[in-house]
XYZ file of C-alpha atoms in Angstrom:
501
model
C 0.000 0.000 0.000
C 1.326 3.431 -0.941
C 2.326 5.655 1.964
C -0.018 8.608 2.485
C 1.647 11.856 1.519
C 2.206 14.460 4.204
C -0.106 17.418 4.711
C 2.781 19.823 5.289
C 6.567 19.867 5.410
C 9.154 21.616 7.574
C 12.806 22.429 6.871
C 15.086 23.108 9.848
C 15.170 20.921 12.937
C 16.712 23.184 15.532
C 14.697 23.453 18.749
C 12.017 25.769 17.301
C 11.616 23.595 14.208
C 11.341 20.376 16.193
C 8.773 21.847 18.561
C 6.636 23.315 15.795
C 6.753 20.033 13.876
C 5.536 18.126 16.952
C 2.797 20.714 17.519
C 1.596 20.171 13.948
C 1.722 16.377 14.305
C -0.137 16.548 17.644
C -3.065 18.152 15.834
C -3.439 15.234 13.429
C -1.492 16.596 10.448
C 1.101 14.329 8.890
C 4.366 16.230 8.536
C 7.539 15.586 6.556
C 10.763 17.003 8.006
C 14.142 17.721 6.461
C 17.379 18.929 8.007
C 20.715 19.507 6.346
C 22.264 17.078 8.845
C 20.658 13.705 8.131
C 21.478 12.331 11.575
C 19.371 15.080 13.164
C 16.407 14.090 10.999
C 16.774 10.394 11.790
C 17.098 11.026 15.527
C 14.024 13.282 15.584
C 11.859 10.783 13.707
C 13.049 7.876 15.867
C 12.261 9.768 19.079
C 8.713 10.616 17.962
C 7.168 7.454 16.473
C 3.601 7.765 17.773
C 2.359 11.291 17.202
C -1.335 11.589 16.204
C -0.520 12.849 12.703
C 2.786 11.120 12.117
C 6.294 12.383 11.338
C 8.138 11.340 8.180
C 11.836 12.055 7.654
C 13.541 12.756 4.318
C 17.245 12.496 3.518
C 17.266 14.667 0.384
C 15.417 17.829 -0.524
C 13.972 16.047 -3.572
C 12.644 13.181 -1.448
C 11.216 15.732 0.986
C 9.336 17.672 -1.728
C 7.960 14.500 -3.326
C 6.567 13.341 0.022
C 4.117 16.265 0.210
C 0.542 16.462 -1.054
C -0.239 19.224 -3.568
C -0.298 22.150 -3.426
C 2.750 21.617 -1.270
C 3.061 23.621 1.939
C 6.627 23.961 3.238
C 7.569 25.763 6.448
C 11.144 27.062 6.693
C 12.551 27.526 10.195
C 16.233 28.306 9.756
C 18.359 31.348 10.561
C 17.031 34.548 8.973
C 18.824 36.143 6.031
C 21.216 34.157 3.849
C 20.346 30.700 5.234
C 16.646 31.274 4.475
C 17.476 32.373 0.928
C 19.662 29.288 0.502
C 16.799 26.954 1.474
C 14.397 28.775 -0.858
C 16.924 28.530 -3.694
C 17.242 24.763 -3.118
C 13.467 24.322 -3.203
C 12.337 26.457 -6.134
C 13.777 24.309 -8.956
C 11.777 21.267 -7.792
C 8.533 22.922 -6.683
C 5.507 23.224 -8.955
C 3.037 25.985 -9.753
C 0.983 27.190 -6.745
C 3.135 25.379 -4.166
C 3.437 27.443 -0.972
C 6.619 28.364 0.903
C 6.181 29.652 4.474
C 9.024 31.498 6.232
C 8.448 31.147 9.984
C 11.677 32.832 11.074
C 12.345 36.356 12.320
C 12.811 37.729 8.814
C 13.241 41.389 7.952
C 9.937 42.382 6.384
C 11.628 43.909 3.324
C 13.259 40.513 2.653
C 9.779 38.972 2.797
C 8.469 41.503 0.262
C 11.390 40.634 -2.041
C 10.969 36.900 -1.640
C 7.251 36.958 -2.334
C 7.840 38.981 -5.506
C 10.599 36.634 -6.688
C 8.582 33.478 -6.044
C 5.420 34.907 -7.600
C 7.402 35.432 -10.835
C 8.096 31.661 -10.784
C 4.454 30.741 -10.190
C 5.000 29.950 -6.508
C 3.275 31.415 -3.459
C 4.999 32.783 -0.368
C 3.859 33.481 3.179
C 5.966 35.310 5.743
C 4.637 34.357 9.156
C 5.692 35.736 12.494
C 5.880 32.966 15.110
C 6.028 34.183 18.707
C 6.221 32.311 21.969
C 9.691 30.819 22.026
C 10.304 27.096 22.354
C 7.290 26.432 24.583
C 4.980 28.414 22.313
C 6.163 26.530 19.244
C 5.469 23.229 21.022
C 2.103 23.940 22.636
C 0.691 27.010 20.884
C 2.373 30.137 19.500
C 0.901 33.425 18.364
C 0.999 33.386 14.557
C 1.168 36.452 12.301
C 0.994 35.380 8.635
C 1.233 37.757 5.703
C 1.299 37.205 1.954
C -1.055 35.841 -0.685
C -4.512 35.602 1.008
C -5.505 32.628 -1.163
C -2.330 30.823 -0.114
C -3.096 31.527 3.520
C -6.521 29.926 3.109
C -4.646 26.702 2.279
C -2.487 27.050 5.398
C -5.180 28.411 7.730
C -6.505 25.044 9.028
C -3.012 24.121 10.194
C -2.190 27.543 11.643
C -5.517 27.834 13.487
C -5.080 24.350 14.914
C -1.548 24.809 16.254
C -1.929 28.399 17.511
C -2.379 29.276 21.170
C -6.023 29.525 22.247
C -7.757 32.084 24.435
C -11.096 31.937 26.203
C -13.856 33.403 24.027
C -15.390 35.449 26.849
C -12.438 36.555 28.961
C -9.607 36.566 26.424
C -7.408 34.674 28.893
C -4.984 32.064 27.505
C -6.117 28.444 27.724
C -3.240 26.536 29.278
C -2.464 22.886 29.913
C -1.312 21.415 26.587
C 0.842 18.291 26.864
C 2.603 16.149 24.222
C -0.046 14.416 22.140
C -2.872 16.202 23.973
C -3.173 19.814 22.775
C -5.513 22.415 24.236
C -9.060 22.106 22.903
C -11.521 24.907 22.109
C -11.034 28.643 22.428
C -10.171 31.318 19.883
C -6.916 30.712 17.959
C -4.187 33.342 18.245
C -3.669 33.438 14.488
C -5.078 35.770 11.857
C -4.195 36.904 8.358
C -2.280 40.168 8.820
C -1.943 41.544 5.292
C -0.076 41.476 1.999
C 3.582 40.497 1.413
C 5.715 41.524 4.419
C 2.901 42.598 6.766
C 3.112 39.504 8.974
C 6.843 39.801 9.569
C 6.515 43.559 10.079
C 3.908 43.090 12.819
C 6.107 40.399 14.404
C 9.006 42.868 14.381
C 6.910 45.499 16.163
C 5.803 42.816 18.631
C 9.475 42.175 19.382
C 10.165 45.892 19.747
C 7.339 46.167 22.280
C 8.797 43.098 23.996
C 12.137 44.925 24.366
C 10.297 47.792 26.033
C 8.316 45.519 28.359
C 11.419 43.686 29.514
C 13.440 46.848 30.155
C 10.565 48.493 32.047
C 10.271 45.461 34.335
C 14.026 45.623 34.924
C 13.738 49.295 35.852
C 10.993 48.521 38.363
C 13.260 45.834 39.861
C 16.176 48.297 39.949
C 14.091 50.862 41.821
C 12.993 48.284 44.388
C 16.534 47.119 45.048
C 18.318 50.458 44.609
C 15.911 52.823 46.363
C 14.107 50.502 48.756
C 16.905 48.026 49.513
C 14.636 45.069 48.780
C 15.973 41.542 48.387
C 15.335 39.422 45.309
C 12.916 37.320 47.329
C 10.976 40.407 48.429
C 10.846 41.635 44.826
C 9.528 38.233 43.739
C 6.648 38.563 46.205
C 5.757 41.974 44.748
C 5.845 40.770 41.137
C 3.741 37.745 42.044
C 1.133 40.089 43.525
C 1.286 42.377 40.489
C 0.584 39.375 38.274
C -2.914 39.167 39.767
C -3.891 42.683 38.626
C -3.655 44.954 35.588
C -0.008 43.977 35.012
C -0.901 40.264 34.724
C 1.372 38.976 31.955
C 3.792 36.243 30.962
C 6.814 38.506 31.537
C 5.685 39.560 35.027
C 5.003 35.897 35.850
C 8.441 34.689 34.805
C 10.095 37.654 36.544
C 8.590 36.482 39.848
C 9.883 32.952 39.144
C 13.366 34.208 38.283
C 13.657 36.404 41.370
C 12.855 33.556 43.756
C 15.247 31.127 42.051
C 18.383 30.177 44.016
C 21.712 29.742 42.260
C 22.550 26.002 42.248
C 26.274 26.738 42.754
C 26.335 29.395 45.491
C 22.853 29.286 46.984
C 22.568 33.041 46.436
C 19.652 34.533 44.506
C 20.221 33.369 40.932
C 19.593 36.824 39.447
C 22.496 38.261 41.455
C 24.896 35.757 39.886
C 23.960 36.712 36.323
C 26.254 39.213 34.560
C 24.489 42.501 33.820
C 25.222 42.489 30.079
C 22.289 41.880 27.752
C 22.328 40.559 24.206
C 19.944 41.164 21.328
C 19.086 39.578 17.987
C 18.197 42.731 16.059
C 14.414 43.014 15.907
C 14.315 45.784 18.518
C 16.918 47.680 16.515
C 14.940 47.117 13.295
C 11.852 48.570 14.985
C 13.742 51.652 16.145
C 15.462 52.223 12.805
C 12.165 51.861 10.946
C 10.499 54.344 13.304
C 13.279 56.820 12.532
C 13.006 56.154 8.795
C 9.263 56.844 8.835
C 9.459 59.761 11.279
C 7.238 58.040 13.869
C 7.991 58.731 17.554
C 8.841 55.420 19.257
C 11.358 56.549 21.892
C 10.572 53.898 24.507
C 11.497 50.970 22.270
C 14.646 52.833 21.200
C 15.625 53.473 24.832
C 15.154 49.774 25.588
C 17.565 48.936 22.753
C 20.065 51.564 23.933
C 19.823 50.201 27.489
C 21.008 46.826 26.191
C 23.812 48.544 24.277
C 24.873 50.406 27.436
C 24.795 47.189 29.438
C 27.152 45.584 26.926
C 30.044 47.995 27.672
C 30.603 46.440 31.091
C 34.334 47.169 31.367
C 33.818 50.843 30.545
C 31.038 51.086 33.123
C 33.246 49.524 35.791
C 35.965 52.082 35.050
C 33.476 54.961 34.925
C 31.927 53.947 38.247
C 35.270 54.650 39.928
C 35.439 58.204 38.558
C 31.927 59.524 37.981
C 29.909 60.305 41.092
C 26.145 60.719 41.380
C 23.911 61.823 44.243
C 23.728 60.152 47.615
C 20.607 58.047 48.090
C 18.033 60.176 49.887
C 15.867 58.929 52.697
C 12.557 57.702 51.398
C 9.584 59.961 52.079
C 6.565 57.852 53.000
C 6.291 54.118 53.454
C 7.875 51.353 51.394
C 4.383 50.141 50.450
C 3.492 53.556 49.032
C 6.641 53.592 46.907
C 6.009 50.055 45.646
C 2.506 51.133 44.619
C 3.988 54.159 42.852
C 6.496 51.957 40.967
C 3.581 49.732 39.911
C 1.773 52.748 38.451
C 4.930 54.023 36.735
C 5.400 50.636 35.084
C 1.743 50.540 34.038
C 1.717 54.052 32.537
C 5.028 53.487 30.738
C 3.666 50.228 29.318
C 0.569 52.008 27.961
C 2.776 54.588 26.224
C 5.103 51.932 24.802
C 2.196 50.029 23.240
C 0.717 53.298 21.968
C 3.998 53.922 20.146
C 4.040 50.418 18.663
C 0.504 50.662 17.315
C 1.165 54.171 15.997
C 4.168 52.771 14.138
C 2.047 50.016 12.557
C -0.580 52.584 11.594
C 1.992 54.565 9.626
C 3.581 51.445 8.120
C 0.301 50.395 6.518
C 0.264 53.716 4.658
C 3.889 53.286 3.616
C 3.463 49.727 2.298
C -0.165 49.708 1.186
C -1.367 47.277 3.848
C -4.725 47.202 5.624
C -4.062 46.186 9.221
C -6.737 45.264 11.742
C -5.289 46.484 15.036
C -8.032 44.888 17.130
C -7.205 41.480 15.648
C -3.476 42.055 16.098
C -3.989 42.778 19.803
C -6.318 39.776 19.978
C -3.748 37.277 18.686
C -1.155 38.658 21.111
C -3.344 37.684 24.082
C -1.977 34.118 24.091
C 1.092 32.216 22.947
C 3.442 35.160 22.496
C 6.028 36.627 24.858
C 4.053 39.845 25.465
C 0.786 38.028 26.215
C -1.018 39.934 28.935
C -4.424 40.785 30.406
C -3.752 44.341 29.230
C -4.119 43.291 25.567
C -7.827 42.582 26.035
C -8.316 46.308 26.658
C -6.370 47.162 23.493
C -8.565 44.731 21.538
C -11.666 46.430 22.935
C -10.287 49.907 22.180
C -9.877 49.117 18.470
C -13.167 47.240 18.305
C -14.902 50.370 19.571
C -12.921 52.681 17.274
C -10.982 51.008 14.410
C -9.665 54.440 13.371
C -8.270 55.314 16.794
C -5.272 57.583 16.187
C -3.467 56.667 19.400
C -4.188 54.357 22.334
C -3.767 57.316 24.684
C -6.992 58.759 23.233
C -9.075 55.696 24.081
C -11.359 56.532 27.048
C -10.171 53.578 29.131
C -6.454 54.252 28.694
C -6.966 57.991 29.096
C -8.658 57.388 32.457
C -5.934 54.939 33.548
C -3.175 57.457 32.812
C -5.088 60.159 34.687
C -5.506 57.814 37.652
C -1.856 56.768 37.821
C 0.235 59.609 36.457
C 0.909 61.343 39.798
C 2.674 58.201 41.020
C 4.441 57.873 37.655
C 5.882 61.373 38.004
C 6.843 60.778 41.626
C 8.820 57.661 40.735
C 10.696 59.370 37.917
C 11.516 62.339 40.157
C 12.821 59.996 42.872
C 14.868 58.078 40.328
C 16.463 61.297 39.038
C 17.147 62.587 42.558
C 18.851 59.336 43.507
C 20.703 58.615 40.275
C 18.828 55.436 39.370
C 18.697 55.051 35.548
C 15.155 54.410 34.283
C 15.401 55.322 30.577
C 12.154 53.712 29.401
C 10.152 55.261 32.259
C 11.648 58.680 31.431
C 11.101 58.357 27.681
C 7.520 57.138 28.070
C 6.635 60.141 30.240
C 8.339 62.522 27.806
C 6.336 60.949 24.981
C 3.099 61.375 26.929
C 3.856 64.997 27.807
C 4.921 65.737 24.241
C 1.877 64.088 22.693
C -0.526 65.997 24.945
C 1.175 69.380 24.268
C -0.630 71.723 21.910
C 2.606 73.676 21.450
C 6.173 72.337 21.573
C 9.464 74.280 21.317
C 9.925 73.106 17.724
C 9.040 76.675 16.678
C 12.476 77.766 17.898
C 14.072 74.705 16.318
C 12.536 75.474 12.928
C 13.674 79.115 13.182
C 17.203 77.823 13.863
C 17.019 75.620 10.753
C 15.846 78.527 8.654
C 18.626 80.740 10.043
C 21.575 78.461 9.243
C 20.213 76.477 6.313
C 17.290 78.365 4.751
C 15.109 75.312 5.490
C 11.931 77.476 5.667
C 9.170 77.464 8.263
C 5.392 77.637 8.551
C 3.575 80.527 10.250
C 0.855 80.334 12.889
C -1.094 83.089 11.108
C -1.051 81.327 7.720
C -2.592 78.052 6.441
C -0.679 74.815 7.099
C 1.489 73.722 4.184
C 2.573 77.234 3.197
C 6.288 77.809 3.812
C 8.323 80.966 4.334
C 11.957 82.022 4.582
C 13.399 85.038 6.357
C 16.453 86.719 4.846
C 18.508 86.602 8.039
C 21.312 88.767 6.637
C 18.777 91.562 6.144
C 16.149 90.910 8.755
C 14.170 94.022 7.880
C 13.336 92.589 4.433
C 9.889 91.041 3.845
C 9.581 87.302 4.209
C 9.629 85.168 1.097
C 6.769 82.704 0.625
C 7.972 79.447 -0.876
């Protein structure tokens, strides 16, 4: 009897690839797998003989392609950039018209636009899909952000909806409890078609930029507790665990509490205190910041989170500088420790609102730049489960865009406006205390500056534009003339009439 062909294939059996392949097989889809190292393929297949859908290994790319039912659906999960192009180049000569290639890596969205165009010219279809949630998400339910040919996504949709994380239909809370061979049942899948060509990978990039901000803001809250309040890691863990039951309920707050109560297996000290304070990055936060600069969209909080990692990386310089550069003495805390902890909570919450507002504002401008139509309510909805930034907070963002799909900025939504008003006094207090005591909180500072700038009817850019006109004849607009009409003052002869441009 002929062997049944596989429903889908996957190239790349590193940890993410293996976990996603098992997730697919757990949901009853037969999957073919291929890895450049044959031994890796053989080992993976041998270790997983009884999955509901079945796993089939292939030793050559030709054997792999022939094992798939048509139109073929092939997921690529290898390193972004050149390695992804190399896999695509090995596939295209042996694929047939209307076959579908799916890039599930952290690709630069402009690469995705290029790849889709190139493959379309060869009669092939391409989907660039963000996959968020790390190793555990890939295994038991990620958040999936596919972009590309909508007809091609219809072919992939049954698989993507099946393997995605699920949230409760009424509450929006993630449905947990998946185990090997027994995935979570029911709920709303955290997967939706994002838009044309590179839209899926672009939204995944912004997700990662927001993730950078979230992580740095949590670190700043921790730094304030330890630096200003003298709290131990264990005491901080108790606070974060409590915060995870309220408006800050999220995956990152949850794991922060776990990390802070972990003991180092070597010394018995708090584990976090044994970890070197130098942070790495893979580039998506930088891409988000560079793109914001390119498009002229204010996203300072994500950028500050990236710069904070860069500053952490120059450890030797910081050690040397700490011996020469002196800051203020720590001042005695006014009020109780509990009051300050509550204020730090509110500062984190307000900064988080502003960071997400920046991310969604960036996506709003990107859709104009690239001709996409993005549904921001659905984007927030699929981030409620599976992904690294999953949080209770995202339900409110979903509701904000459901109520007003054309919302210019999250800060203008009635709920978020009222939350900022309720918490901003504490936010300002925390930032003032941090400045007075020399505790660096760059994302808290930048988020407040963004809020104050966004709510200002008049900014000092009038002086800045006059400076530009003075030294470079860059022109300026006048408050007593219609917008879009530009003038130049002859600064060498200031008594001359202005020149309208």
